[in-house]
Coordinates of C-alpha atoms and ligand atoms in Angstrom, one line a residue:
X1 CA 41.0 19.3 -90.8
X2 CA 37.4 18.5 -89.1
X3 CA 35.3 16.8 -90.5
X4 CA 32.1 14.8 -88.6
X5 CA 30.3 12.0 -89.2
X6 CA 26.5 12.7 -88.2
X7 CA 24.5 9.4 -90.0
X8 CA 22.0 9.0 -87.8
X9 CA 23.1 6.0 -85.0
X10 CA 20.7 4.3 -83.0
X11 CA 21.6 2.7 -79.8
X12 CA 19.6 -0.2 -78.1
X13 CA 19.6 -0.9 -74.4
X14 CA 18.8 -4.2 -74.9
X15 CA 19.6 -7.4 -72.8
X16 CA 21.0 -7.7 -68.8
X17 CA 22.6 -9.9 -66.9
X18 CA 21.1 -11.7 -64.0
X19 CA 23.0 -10.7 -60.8
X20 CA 21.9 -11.4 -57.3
X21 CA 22.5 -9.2 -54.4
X22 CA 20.9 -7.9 -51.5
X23 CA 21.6 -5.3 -49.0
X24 CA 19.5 -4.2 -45.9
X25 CA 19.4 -1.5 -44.1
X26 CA 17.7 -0.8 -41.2
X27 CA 17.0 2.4 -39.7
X28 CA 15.0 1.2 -36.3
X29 CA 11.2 -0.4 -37.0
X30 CA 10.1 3.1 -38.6
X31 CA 11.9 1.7 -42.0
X32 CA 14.6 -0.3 -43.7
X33 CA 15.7 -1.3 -47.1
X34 CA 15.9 -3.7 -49.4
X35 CA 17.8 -3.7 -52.8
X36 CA 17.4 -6.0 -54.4
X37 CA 19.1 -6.7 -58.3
X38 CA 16.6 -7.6 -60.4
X39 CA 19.0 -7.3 -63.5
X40 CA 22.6 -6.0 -63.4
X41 CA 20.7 -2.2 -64.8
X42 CA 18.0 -2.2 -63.3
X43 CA 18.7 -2.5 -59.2
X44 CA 15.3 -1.2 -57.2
X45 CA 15.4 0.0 -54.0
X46 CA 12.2 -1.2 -52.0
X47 CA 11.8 1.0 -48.8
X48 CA 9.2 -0.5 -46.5
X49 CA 7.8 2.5 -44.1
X50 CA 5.4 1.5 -41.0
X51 CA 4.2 4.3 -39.0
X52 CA 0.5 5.3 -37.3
X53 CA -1.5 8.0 -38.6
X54 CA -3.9 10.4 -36.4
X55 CA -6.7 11.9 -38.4
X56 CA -8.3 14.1 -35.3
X57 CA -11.4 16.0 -35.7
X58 CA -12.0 17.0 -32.4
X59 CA -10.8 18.9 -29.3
X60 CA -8.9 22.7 -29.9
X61 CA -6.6 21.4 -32.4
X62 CA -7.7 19.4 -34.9
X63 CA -5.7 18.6 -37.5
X64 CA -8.1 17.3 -40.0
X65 CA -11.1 20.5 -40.9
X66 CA -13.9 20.5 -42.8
X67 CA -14.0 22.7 -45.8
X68 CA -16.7 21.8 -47.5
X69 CA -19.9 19.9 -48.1
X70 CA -22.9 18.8 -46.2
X71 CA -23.0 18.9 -42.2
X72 CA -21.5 15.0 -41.1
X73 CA -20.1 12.5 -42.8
X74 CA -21.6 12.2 -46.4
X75 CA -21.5 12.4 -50.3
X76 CA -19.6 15.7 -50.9
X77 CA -17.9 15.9 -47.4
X78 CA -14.5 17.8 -47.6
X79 CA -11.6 17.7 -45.1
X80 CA -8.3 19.3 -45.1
X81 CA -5.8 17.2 -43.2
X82 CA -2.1 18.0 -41.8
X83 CA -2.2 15.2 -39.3
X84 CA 0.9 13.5 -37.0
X85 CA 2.6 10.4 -38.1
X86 CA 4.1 8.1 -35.4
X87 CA 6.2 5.6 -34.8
X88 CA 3.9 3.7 -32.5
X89 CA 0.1 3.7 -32.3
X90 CA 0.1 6.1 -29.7
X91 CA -0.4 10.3 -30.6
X92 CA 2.6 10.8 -27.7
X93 CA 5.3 8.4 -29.2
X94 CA 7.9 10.0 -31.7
X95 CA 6.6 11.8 -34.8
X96 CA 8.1 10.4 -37.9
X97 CA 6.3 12.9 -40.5
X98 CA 3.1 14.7 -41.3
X99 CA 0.0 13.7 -43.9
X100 CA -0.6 17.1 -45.4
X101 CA -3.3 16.8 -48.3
X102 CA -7.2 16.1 -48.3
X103 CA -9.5 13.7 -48.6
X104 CA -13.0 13.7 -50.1
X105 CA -16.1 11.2 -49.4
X106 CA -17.2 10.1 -53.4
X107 CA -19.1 7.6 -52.9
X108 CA -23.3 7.7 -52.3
X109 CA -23.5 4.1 -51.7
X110 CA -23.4 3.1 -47.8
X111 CA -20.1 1.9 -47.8
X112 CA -18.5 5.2 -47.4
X113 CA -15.1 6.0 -49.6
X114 CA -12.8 8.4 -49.7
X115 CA -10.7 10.1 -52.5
X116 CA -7.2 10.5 -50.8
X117 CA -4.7 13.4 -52.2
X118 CA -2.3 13.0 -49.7
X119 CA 1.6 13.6 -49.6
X120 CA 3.3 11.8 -46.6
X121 CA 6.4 14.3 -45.4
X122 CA 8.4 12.6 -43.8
X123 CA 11.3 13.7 -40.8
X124 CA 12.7 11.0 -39.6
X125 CA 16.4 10.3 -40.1
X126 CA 17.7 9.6 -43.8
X127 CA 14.2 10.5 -44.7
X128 CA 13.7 14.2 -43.2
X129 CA 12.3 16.1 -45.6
X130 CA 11.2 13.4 -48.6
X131 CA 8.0 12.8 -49.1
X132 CA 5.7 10.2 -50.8
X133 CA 2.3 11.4 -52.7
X134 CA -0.9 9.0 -52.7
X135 CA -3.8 9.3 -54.5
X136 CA -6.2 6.8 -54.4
X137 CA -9.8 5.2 -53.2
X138 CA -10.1 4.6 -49.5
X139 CA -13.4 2.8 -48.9
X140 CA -12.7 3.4 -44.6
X141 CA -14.8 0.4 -43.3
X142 CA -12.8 -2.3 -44.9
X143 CA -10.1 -3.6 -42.9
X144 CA -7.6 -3.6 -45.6
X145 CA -7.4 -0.4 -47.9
X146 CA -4.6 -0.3 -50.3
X147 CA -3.6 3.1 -52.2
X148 CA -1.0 3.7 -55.1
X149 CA 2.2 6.0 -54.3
X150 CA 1.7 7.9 -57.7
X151 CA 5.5 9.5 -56.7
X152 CA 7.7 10.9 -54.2
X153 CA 10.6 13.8 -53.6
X154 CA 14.0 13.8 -52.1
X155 CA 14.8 10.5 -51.6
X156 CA 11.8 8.9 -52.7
X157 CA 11.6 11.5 -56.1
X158 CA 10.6 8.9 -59.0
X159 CA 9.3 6.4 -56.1
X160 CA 6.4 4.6 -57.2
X161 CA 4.6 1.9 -55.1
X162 CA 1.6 1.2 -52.6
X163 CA 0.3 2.0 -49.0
X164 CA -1.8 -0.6 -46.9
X165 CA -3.6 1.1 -44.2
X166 CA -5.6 -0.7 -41.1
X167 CA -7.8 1.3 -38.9
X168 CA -6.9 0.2 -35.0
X169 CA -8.7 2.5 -33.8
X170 CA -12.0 4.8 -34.6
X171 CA -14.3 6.9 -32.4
X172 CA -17.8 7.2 -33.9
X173 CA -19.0 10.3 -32.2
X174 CA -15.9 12.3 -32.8
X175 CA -14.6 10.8 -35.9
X176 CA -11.3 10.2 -34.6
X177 CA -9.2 7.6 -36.0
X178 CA -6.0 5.9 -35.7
X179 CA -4.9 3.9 -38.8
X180 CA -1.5 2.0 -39.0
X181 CA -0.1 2.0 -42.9
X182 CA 2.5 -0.1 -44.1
X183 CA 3.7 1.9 -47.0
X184 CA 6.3 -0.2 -49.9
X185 CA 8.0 2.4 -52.4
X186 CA 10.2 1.5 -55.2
X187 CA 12.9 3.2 -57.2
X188 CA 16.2 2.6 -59.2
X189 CA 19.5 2.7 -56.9
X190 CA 22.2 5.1 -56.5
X191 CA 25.3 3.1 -57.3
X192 CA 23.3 0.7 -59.7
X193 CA 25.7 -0.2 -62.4
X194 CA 24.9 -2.1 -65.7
X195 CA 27.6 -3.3 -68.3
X196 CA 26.2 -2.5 -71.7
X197 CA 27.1 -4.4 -75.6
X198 CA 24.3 -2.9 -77.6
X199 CA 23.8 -2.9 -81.1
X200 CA 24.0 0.2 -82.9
X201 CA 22.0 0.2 -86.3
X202 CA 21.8 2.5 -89.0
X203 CA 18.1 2.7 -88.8
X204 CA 15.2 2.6 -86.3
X205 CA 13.6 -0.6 -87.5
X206 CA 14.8 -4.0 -85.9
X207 CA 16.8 -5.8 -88.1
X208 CA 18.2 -2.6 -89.8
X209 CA 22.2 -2.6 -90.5
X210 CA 24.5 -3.0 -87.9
X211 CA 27.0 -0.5 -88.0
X212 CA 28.7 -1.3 -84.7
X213 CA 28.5 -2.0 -81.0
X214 CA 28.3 0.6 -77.4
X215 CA 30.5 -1.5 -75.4
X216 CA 30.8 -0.3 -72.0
X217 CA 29.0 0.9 -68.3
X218 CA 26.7 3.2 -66.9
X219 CA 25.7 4.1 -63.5
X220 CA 23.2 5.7 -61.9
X221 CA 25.8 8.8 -60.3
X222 CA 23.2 11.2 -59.0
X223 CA 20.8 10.8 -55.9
X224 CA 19.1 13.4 -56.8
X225 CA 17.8 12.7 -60.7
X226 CA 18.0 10.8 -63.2
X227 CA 22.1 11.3 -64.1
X228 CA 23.9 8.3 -65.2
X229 CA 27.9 8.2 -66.1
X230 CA 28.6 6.6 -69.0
X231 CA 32.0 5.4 -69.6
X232 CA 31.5 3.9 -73.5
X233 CA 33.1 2.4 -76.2
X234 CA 31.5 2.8 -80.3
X235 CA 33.1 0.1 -81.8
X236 CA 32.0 0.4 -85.3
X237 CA 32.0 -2.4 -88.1
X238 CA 30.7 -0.3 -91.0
X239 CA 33.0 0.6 -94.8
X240 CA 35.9 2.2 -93.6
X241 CA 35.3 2.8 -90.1
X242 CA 35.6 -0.9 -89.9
X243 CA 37.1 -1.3 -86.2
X244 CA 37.6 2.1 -85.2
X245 CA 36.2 3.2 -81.8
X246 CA 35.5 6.5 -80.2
X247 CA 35.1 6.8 -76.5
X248 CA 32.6 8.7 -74.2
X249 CA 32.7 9.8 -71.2
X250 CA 30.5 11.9 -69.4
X251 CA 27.0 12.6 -67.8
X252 CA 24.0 11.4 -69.7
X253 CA 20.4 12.5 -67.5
X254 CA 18.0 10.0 -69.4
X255 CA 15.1 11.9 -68.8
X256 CA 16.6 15.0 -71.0
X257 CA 14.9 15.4 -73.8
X258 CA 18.9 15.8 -75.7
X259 CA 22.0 15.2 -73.8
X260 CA 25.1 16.1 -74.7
X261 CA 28.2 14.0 -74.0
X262 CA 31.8 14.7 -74.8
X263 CA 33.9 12.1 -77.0
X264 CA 36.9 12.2 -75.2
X265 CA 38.9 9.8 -77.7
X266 CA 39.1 7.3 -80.3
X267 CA 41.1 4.7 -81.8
X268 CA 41.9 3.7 -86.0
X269 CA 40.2 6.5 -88.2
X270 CA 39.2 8.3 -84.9
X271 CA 42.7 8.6 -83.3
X272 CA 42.6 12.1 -80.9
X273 CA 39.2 12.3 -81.8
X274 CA 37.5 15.0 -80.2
X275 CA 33.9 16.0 -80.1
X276 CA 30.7 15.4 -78.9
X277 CA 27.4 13.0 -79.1
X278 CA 23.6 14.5 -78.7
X279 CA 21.5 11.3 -77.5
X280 CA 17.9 11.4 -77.7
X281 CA 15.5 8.5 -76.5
X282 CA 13.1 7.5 -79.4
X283 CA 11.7 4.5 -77.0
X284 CA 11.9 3.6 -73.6
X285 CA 9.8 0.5 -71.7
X286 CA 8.8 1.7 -68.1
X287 CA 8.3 -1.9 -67.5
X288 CA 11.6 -3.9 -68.9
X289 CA 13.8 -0.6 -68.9
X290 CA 14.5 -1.4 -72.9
X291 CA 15.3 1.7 -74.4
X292 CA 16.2 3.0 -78.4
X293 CA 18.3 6.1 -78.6
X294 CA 19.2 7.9 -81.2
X295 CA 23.2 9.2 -81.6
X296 CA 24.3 12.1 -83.7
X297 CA 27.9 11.8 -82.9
X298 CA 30.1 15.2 -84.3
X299 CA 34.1 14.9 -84.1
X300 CA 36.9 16.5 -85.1
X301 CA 40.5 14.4 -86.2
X302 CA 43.3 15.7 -86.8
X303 CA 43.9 13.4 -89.4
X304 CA 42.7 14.3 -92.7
X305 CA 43.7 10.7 -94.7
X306 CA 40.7 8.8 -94.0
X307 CA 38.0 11.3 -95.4
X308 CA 38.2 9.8 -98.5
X309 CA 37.6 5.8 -98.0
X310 CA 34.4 7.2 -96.5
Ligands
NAG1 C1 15.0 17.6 -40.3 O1 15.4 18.7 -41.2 C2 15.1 20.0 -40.6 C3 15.4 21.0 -41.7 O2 16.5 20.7 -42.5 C4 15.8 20.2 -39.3 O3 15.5 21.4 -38.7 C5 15.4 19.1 -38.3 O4 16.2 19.1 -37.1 C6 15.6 17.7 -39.0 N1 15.0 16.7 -38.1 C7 15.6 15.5 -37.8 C8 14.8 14.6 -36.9 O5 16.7 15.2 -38.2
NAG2 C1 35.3 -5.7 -90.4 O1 36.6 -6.2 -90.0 C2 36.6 -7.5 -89.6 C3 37.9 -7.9 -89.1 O2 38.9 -7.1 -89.7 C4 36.1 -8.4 -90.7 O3 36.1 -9.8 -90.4 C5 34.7 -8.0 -91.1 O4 34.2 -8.7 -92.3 C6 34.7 -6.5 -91.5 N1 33.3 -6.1 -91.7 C7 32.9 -5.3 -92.6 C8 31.4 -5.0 -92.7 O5 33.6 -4.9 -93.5

């Protein structure tokens, strides 16, 4: 007999635990890592990048070329840019990744700024081929200039962060410059593993009935999106399901609109359950990571005897 049980179940990633941990990794002076646990779910990865970029205008090869705008530096001024990035402050010492993008002057007041649209490809060892997009306000005379990393691919896909960048050197009658950034991305961790016991309500209000707790893990399993494996327990509390559990196991990509995960089991009403949950996030805090999801859970018993208490 099948019969499934599909009142709506919602599902709060709620509280963490405190865990401290920290790993480095260094990969010579061009980078290294730091991960540090911020909560047992919530693990960030901070890559701190230092390299010199070359923004050359002049000579045979330039790799930065006006494309539109008045003649010189001004209001309106234009530049398409695919310029080297090194590991020291000198063009000649090893390349490390390209800035391919543009950048705009926007600003009419002396103090000339710059719109940067820039995405920082990097080739150097674990990084070759990732890249980290900027888009920000660079106002080129000040010493300091600090731009937001709106995002990233490959390794840094989801990345989010800043970029300080220092002009060391600038040639006023060519426009050649040499500017050293210091470049701080963040994002979750492969590997980062949280222990969950969430309520699971009937409705979507706080406070609504409890009808049982997700007891159980997830982990962040792909390097590549945003796949976690969740190894979960329902232990419900509700009428006649009253300590019955069912058990899931499988691949749950957060950012998915719906994801399907098999129940692979249960225990009480749900013994050899089979079946499946949809899960589909109704709230999610960029900033604490505090999510509502809402479960429709469908299985199949083989037992027919408890239809009826329900
Ligand atoms: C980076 O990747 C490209 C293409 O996959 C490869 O040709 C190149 O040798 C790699 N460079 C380094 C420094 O590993
Ligand atoms: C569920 O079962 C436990 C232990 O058997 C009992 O203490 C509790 O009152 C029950 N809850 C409901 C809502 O029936």
């Amino acid at each position: 007999m099948a019969s499934s049980l599909n009142f709506p179940l919602f599902f709060t990633f709620l509280l963490a635990t405190l865990l401290t941990t920290s790993i480095t990794t260094n990969y010579g002076t061009f980078s290294d890592e730091v991960s540090e646990a911020i909560t047992l779910k919530r693990i960030e990865i901070t890559t701190h990048l230092h390299f010199y970029f070359h923004d050359i205008l002049s000579g045979k090869n330039p790799t930065a070329v006006k494309i539109a705008g008045p003649l010189g530096f001004v209001f309106g001024s234009t530049f398409v840019i695919d310029d080297a990035l090194t590991e020291g402050p000198k063009l000649t010492s090893k390349l490390v990744g390209r800035a391919q993008g543009m950048y705009v002057f926007v600003s009419r007041e002396d103090n000339p700024e710059l719109l940067m649209v820039v995405t920082y490809i990097f080739v150097e060892g674990p990084y070759n081929g990732s890249s980290i997009s900027v888009l920000g306000q660079n106002p080129v005379l000040n010493d300091v200039r600090e731009f937001p990393v709106v995002g990233g691919s490959g390794l840094f896909r989801l990345a989010r962060g800043y970029a300080l960048a220092h002009t060391i050197m600038f040639d006023f009658k060519t426009g050649d410059a040499t500017v050293e950034y210091n470049l701080l991305g963040q994002k979750i961790a492969f590997g980062a593993t949280a222990m969950a016991d969430d309520p699971l309500t009937e409705e979507l209000e706080p406070g609504s009935k409890v009808v049982g707790r997700a007891q159980g893990m997830y982990a962040l399993a792909s390097q590549r999106d945003s796949g976690l494996l969740m190894v979960m327990n329902f232990a419900f509390l509700e009428g006649g399901f009253n300590g019955s559990t069912l058990s899931i196991l499988g691949r749950n990509r957060v950012l998915d609109p719906v994801r399907e995960m098999p129940i692979v089991g249960g225990s009480g009403l749900f013994m050899f359950a089979r079946g499946y949950a949809l899960a589909r996030t109704v709230r999610y805090s960029l900033k604490t990571g505090d999510a509502v999801v809402e479960y429709n859970v469908f299985v199949t018993t083989s037992c027919n005897a408890w239809i009826e208490s329900f």
